[in-house]
Structures are given as C-alpha cells and as structure tokens.
Backbone as a printed PyTorch tensor [residue, N CA C, xyz], in Angstrom:
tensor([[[253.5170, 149.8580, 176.7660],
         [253.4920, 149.3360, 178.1130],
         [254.0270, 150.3900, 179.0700]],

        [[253.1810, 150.7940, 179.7980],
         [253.5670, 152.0100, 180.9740],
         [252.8460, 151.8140, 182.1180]],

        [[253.1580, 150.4340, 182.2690],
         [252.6830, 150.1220, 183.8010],
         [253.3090, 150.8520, 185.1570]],

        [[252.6090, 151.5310, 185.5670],
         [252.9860, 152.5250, 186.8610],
         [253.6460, 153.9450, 186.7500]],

        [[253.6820, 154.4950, 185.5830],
         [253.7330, 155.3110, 185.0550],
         [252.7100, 156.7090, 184.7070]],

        [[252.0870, 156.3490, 186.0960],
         [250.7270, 156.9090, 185.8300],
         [250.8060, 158.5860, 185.0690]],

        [[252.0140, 159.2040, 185.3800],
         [251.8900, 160.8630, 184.6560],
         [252.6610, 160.6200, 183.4180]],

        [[252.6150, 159.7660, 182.7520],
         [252.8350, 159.3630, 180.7520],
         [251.7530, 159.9530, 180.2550]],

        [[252.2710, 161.1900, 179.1430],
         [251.4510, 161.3690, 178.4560],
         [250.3530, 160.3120, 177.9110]],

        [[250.9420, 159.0660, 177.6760],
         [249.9270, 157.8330, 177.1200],
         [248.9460, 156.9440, 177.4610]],

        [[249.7740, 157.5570, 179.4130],
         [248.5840, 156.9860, 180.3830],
         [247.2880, 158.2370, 180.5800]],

        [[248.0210, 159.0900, 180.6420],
         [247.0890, 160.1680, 180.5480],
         [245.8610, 160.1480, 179.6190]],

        [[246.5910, 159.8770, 178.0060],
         [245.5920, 160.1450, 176.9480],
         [244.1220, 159.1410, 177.5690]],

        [[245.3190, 157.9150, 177.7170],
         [244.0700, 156.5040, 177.6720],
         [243.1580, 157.0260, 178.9020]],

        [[243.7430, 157.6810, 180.0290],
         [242.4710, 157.4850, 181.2160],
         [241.4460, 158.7210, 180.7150]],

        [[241.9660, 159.8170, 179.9450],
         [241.0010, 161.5250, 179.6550],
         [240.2990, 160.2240, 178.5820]],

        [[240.5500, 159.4900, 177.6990],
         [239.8180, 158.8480, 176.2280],
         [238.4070, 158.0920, 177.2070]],

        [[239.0580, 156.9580, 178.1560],
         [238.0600, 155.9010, 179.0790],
         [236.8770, 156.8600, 179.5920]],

        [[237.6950, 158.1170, 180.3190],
         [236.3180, 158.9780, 181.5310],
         [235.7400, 159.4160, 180.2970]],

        [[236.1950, 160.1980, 179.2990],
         [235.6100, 160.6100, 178.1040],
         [234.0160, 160.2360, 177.5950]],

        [[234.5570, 158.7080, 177.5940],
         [233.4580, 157.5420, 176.5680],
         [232.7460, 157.5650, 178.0120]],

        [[232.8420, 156.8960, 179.0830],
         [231.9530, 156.6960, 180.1920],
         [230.9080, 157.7790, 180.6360]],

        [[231.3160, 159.2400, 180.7820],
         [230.8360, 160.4260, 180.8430],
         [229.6850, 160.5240, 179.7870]],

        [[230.3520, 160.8490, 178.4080],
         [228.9960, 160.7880, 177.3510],
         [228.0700, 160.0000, 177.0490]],

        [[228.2320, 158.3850, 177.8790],
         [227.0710, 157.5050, 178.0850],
         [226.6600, 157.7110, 178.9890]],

        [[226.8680, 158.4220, 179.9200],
         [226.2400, 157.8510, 181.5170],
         [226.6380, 157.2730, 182.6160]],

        [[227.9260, 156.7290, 182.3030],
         [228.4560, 155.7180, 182.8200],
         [229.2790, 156.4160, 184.5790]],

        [[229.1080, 156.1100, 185.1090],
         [229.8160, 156.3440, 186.2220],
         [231.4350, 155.9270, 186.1300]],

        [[232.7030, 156.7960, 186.4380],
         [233.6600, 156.7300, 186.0670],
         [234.3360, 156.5450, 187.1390]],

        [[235.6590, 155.7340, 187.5100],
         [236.2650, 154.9680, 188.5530],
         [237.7590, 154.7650, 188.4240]],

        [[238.1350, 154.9760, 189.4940],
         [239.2730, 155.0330, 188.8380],
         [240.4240, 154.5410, 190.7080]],

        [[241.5140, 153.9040, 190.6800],
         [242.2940, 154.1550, 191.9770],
         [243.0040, 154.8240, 192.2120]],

        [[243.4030, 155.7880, 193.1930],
         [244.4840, 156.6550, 193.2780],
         [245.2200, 156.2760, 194.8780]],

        [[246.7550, 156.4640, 194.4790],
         [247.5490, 156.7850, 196.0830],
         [247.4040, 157.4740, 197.3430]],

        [[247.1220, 158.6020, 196.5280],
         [247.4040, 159.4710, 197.3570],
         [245.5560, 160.6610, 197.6900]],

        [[245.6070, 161.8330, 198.6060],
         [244.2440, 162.3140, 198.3620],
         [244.5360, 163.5940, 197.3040]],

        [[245.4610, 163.8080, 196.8210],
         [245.6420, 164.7650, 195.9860],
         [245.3260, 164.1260, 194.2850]],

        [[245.9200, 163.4360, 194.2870],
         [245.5270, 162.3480, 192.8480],
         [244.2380, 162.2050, 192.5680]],

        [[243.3090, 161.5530, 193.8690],
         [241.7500, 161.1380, 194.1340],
         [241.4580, 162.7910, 194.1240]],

        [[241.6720, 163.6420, 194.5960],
         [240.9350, 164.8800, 194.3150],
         [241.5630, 165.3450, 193.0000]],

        [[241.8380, 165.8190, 192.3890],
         [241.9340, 166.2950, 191.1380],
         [241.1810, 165.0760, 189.9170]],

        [[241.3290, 163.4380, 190.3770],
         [240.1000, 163.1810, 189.4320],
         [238.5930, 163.6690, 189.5770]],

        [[238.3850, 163.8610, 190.7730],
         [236.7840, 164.1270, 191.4280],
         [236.6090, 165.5560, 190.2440]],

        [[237.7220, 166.2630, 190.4650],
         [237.2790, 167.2270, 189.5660],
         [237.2190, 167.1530, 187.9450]],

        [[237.6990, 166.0070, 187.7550],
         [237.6400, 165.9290, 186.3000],
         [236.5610, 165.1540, 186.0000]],

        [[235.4890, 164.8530, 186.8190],
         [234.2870, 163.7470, 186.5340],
         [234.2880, 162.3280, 186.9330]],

        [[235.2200, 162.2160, 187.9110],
         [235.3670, 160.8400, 188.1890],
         [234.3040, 160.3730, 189.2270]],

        [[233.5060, 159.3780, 189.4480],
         [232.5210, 159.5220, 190.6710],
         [233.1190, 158.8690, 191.5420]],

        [[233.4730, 156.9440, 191.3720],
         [233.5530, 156.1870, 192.1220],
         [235.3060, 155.9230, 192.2130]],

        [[235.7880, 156.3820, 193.5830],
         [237.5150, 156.5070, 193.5900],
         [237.6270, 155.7630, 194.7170]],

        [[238.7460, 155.1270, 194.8730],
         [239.3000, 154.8020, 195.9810],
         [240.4820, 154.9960, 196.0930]],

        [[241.1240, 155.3810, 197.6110],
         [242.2870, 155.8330, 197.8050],
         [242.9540, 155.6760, 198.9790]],

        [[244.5670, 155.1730, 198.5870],
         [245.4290, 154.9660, 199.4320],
         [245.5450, 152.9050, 199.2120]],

        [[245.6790, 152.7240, 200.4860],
         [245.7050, 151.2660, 200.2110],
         [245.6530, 150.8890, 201.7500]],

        [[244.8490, 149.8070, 202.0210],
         [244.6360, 149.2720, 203.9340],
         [245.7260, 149.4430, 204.4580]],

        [[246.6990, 149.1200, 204.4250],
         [247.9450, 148.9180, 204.4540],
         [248.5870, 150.6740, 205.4880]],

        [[248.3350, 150.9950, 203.8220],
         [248.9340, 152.6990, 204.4070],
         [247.7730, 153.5010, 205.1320]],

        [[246.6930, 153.2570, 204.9530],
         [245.5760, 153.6050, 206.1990],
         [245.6010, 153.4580, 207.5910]],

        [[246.2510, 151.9710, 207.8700],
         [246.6960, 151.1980, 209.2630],
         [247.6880, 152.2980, 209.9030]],

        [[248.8760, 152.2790, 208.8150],
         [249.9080, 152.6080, 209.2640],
         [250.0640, 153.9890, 209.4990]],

        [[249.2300, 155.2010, 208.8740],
         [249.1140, 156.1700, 209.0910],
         [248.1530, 156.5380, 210.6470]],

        [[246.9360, 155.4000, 210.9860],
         [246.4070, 155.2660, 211.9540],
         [247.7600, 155.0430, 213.3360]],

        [[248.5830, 154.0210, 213.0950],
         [249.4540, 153.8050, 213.9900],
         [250.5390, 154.8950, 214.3550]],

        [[250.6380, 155.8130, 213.0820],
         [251.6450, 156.8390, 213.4300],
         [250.7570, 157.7840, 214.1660]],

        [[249.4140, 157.9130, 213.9630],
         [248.9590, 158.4640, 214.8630],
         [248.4640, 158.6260, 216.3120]],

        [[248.5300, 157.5270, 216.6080],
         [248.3500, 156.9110, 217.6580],
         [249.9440, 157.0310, 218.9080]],

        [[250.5010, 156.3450, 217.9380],
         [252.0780, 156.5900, 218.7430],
         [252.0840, 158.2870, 219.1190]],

        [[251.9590, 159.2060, 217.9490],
         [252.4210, 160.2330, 218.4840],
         [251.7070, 161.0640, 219.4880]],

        [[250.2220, 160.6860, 219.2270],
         [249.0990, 161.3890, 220.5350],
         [250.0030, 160.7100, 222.0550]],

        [[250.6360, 159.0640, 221.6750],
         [250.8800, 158.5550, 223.2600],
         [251.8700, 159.1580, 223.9730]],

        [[252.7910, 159.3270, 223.2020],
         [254.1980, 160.2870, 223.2690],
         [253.7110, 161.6280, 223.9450]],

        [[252.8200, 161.6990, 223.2880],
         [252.4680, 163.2140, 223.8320],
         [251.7010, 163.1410, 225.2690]],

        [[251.2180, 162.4460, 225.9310],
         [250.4210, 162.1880, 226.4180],
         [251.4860, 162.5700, 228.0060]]])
C-alpha cells in the first residue's frame, strides 16, 4: 500500500509494468499528474492521454494572476 507515494520504487515498477502492457498492445496510456513537470516527463515515456493539475489549482493560479496584472496596473 503506497497510496500517494507516487516516487516508490513500487509505484514506479507498477506504472513502467501498466504503460509497458498498454504500449505493446496498442493501447493508449493515461495517466494523472500534479504538476507540468510530472505530465511532461510521462509524455516522454509514452504516455498519450494525461491530465494535469486539478480545477481547483488552475482557478487559483488564474486568480494569482489576475491580482498581480491589477496591482500592476
């Protein structure tokens, strides 16, 4: 059990074993990541279908941006 533990060697093995099997069928490989550094380094390992970040921290990164263009303004 290594729930959220995503850099465990064991989480590791299981996600390289999953893209592994999906890859040599055909299968389009998927996976979620936090951050865009996480989501890019799977892209490079064969991953197709990723999603990244969470609405949440999308909003809120939108709002920090926003505040600071107004500030500036």
């Amino acid at each position: 059990h290594r729930f959220g533990q995503i850099d465990h060697p064991d989480v590791i093995a299981a996600m390289n074993h999953v893209r592994d099997v999906c890859l040599a069928r055909g299968m389009p490989v998927g996976i979620h990541g936090a951050t865009p550094g996480f989501c890019a380094a799977r892209v490079a390992e064969g991953y197709s279908l990723l999603t990244c970040g969470s609405d949440l921290g999308l909003f809120a990164g939108a709002a920090r941006n926003l505040l600071s263009t107004l500030r500036g303004a």
